Coordinates of C-alpha atoms in Angstrom, one line a residue:
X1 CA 0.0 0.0 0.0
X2 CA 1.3 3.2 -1.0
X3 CA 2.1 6.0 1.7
X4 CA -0.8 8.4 0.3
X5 CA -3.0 5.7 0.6
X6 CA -2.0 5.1 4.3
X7 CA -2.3 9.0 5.5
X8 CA -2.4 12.3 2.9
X9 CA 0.9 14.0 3.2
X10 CA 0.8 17.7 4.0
X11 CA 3.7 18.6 1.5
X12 CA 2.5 17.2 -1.2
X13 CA -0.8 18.4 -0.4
X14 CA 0.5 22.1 -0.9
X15 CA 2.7 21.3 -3.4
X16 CA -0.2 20.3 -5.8
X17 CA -2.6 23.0 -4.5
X18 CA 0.4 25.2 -5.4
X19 CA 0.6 24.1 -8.6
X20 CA -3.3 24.1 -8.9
X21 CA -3.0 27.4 -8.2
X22 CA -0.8 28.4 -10.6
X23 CA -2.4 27.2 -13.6
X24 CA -5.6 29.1 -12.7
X25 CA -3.8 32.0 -12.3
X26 CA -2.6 31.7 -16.2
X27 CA -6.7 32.1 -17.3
X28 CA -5.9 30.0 -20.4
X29 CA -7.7 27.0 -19.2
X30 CA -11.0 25.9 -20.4
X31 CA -14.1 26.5 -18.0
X32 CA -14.6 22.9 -17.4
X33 CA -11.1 22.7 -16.5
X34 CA -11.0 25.3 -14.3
X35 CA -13.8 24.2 -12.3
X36 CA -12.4 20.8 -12.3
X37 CA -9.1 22.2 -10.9
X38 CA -10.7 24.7 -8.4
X39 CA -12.7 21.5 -6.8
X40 CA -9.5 19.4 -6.9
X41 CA -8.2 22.7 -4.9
X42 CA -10.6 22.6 -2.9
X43 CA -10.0 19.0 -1.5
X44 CA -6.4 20.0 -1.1
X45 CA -7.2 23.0 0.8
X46 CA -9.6 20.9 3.3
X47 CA -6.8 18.0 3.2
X48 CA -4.0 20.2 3.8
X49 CA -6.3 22.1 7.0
X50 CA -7.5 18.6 8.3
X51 CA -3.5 17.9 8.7
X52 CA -2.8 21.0 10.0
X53 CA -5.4 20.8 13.1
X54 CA -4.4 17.1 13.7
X55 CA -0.6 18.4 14.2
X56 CA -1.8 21.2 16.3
X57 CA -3.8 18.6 18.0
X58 CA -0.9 16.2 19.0
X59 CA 1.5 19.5 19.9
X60 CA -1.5 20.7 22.4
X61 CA -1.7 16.9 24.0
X62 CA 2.3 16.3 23.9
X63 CA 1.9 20.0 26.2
X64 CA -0.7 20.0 28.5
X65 CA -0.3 19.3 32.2
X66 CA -2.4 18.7 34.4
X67 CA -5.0 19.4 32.4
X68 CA -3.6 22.8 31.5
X69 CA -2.1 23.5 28.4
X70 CA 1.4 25.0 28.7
X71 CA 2.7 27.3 25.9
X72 CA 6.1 28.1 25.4
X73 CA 7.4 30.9 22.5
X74 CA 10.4 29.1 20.0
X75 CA 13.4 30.3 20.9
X76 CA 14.7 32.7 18.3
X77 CA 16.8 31.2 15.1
X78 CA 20.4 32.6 15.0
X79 CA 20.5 33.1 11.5

């Protein structure tokens, strides 16, 4: 079984709504493809948000304390 089968991946996700994205932007495509793209964008968006509030999910579980949640800022990048 492939990994995309097994659990969307949030960087390809983006990648494709990206690309999505782009070809829309060009206006050369023909209406049915457009609106076949924009769905397809669409699912990607929802996919890529689903991901996104699973992650925040584990980070608030992997933080809280005694019932409380405890936040913390990163510490700055020395770039």
């Amino acid at each position: 079984m492939t990994r995309k089968a097994e659990k969307p991946d949030f960087e390809h996700a983006l990648s494709e709504l990206e690309s999505l994205v782009v070809r829309l932007e060009q206006g050369d495509l023909p209406i049915e493809d457009a609106l076949t793209s924009f769905e397809q964008g669409v699912r990607l968006t929802r996919e890529c948000q689903t991901i996104l509030q699973q992650a925040e999910q584990k980070v608030q579980l992997l933080t809280e304390q005694d019932g409380e949640i405890l936040t913390s800022d990163f510490p700055a990048r020395e770039e």
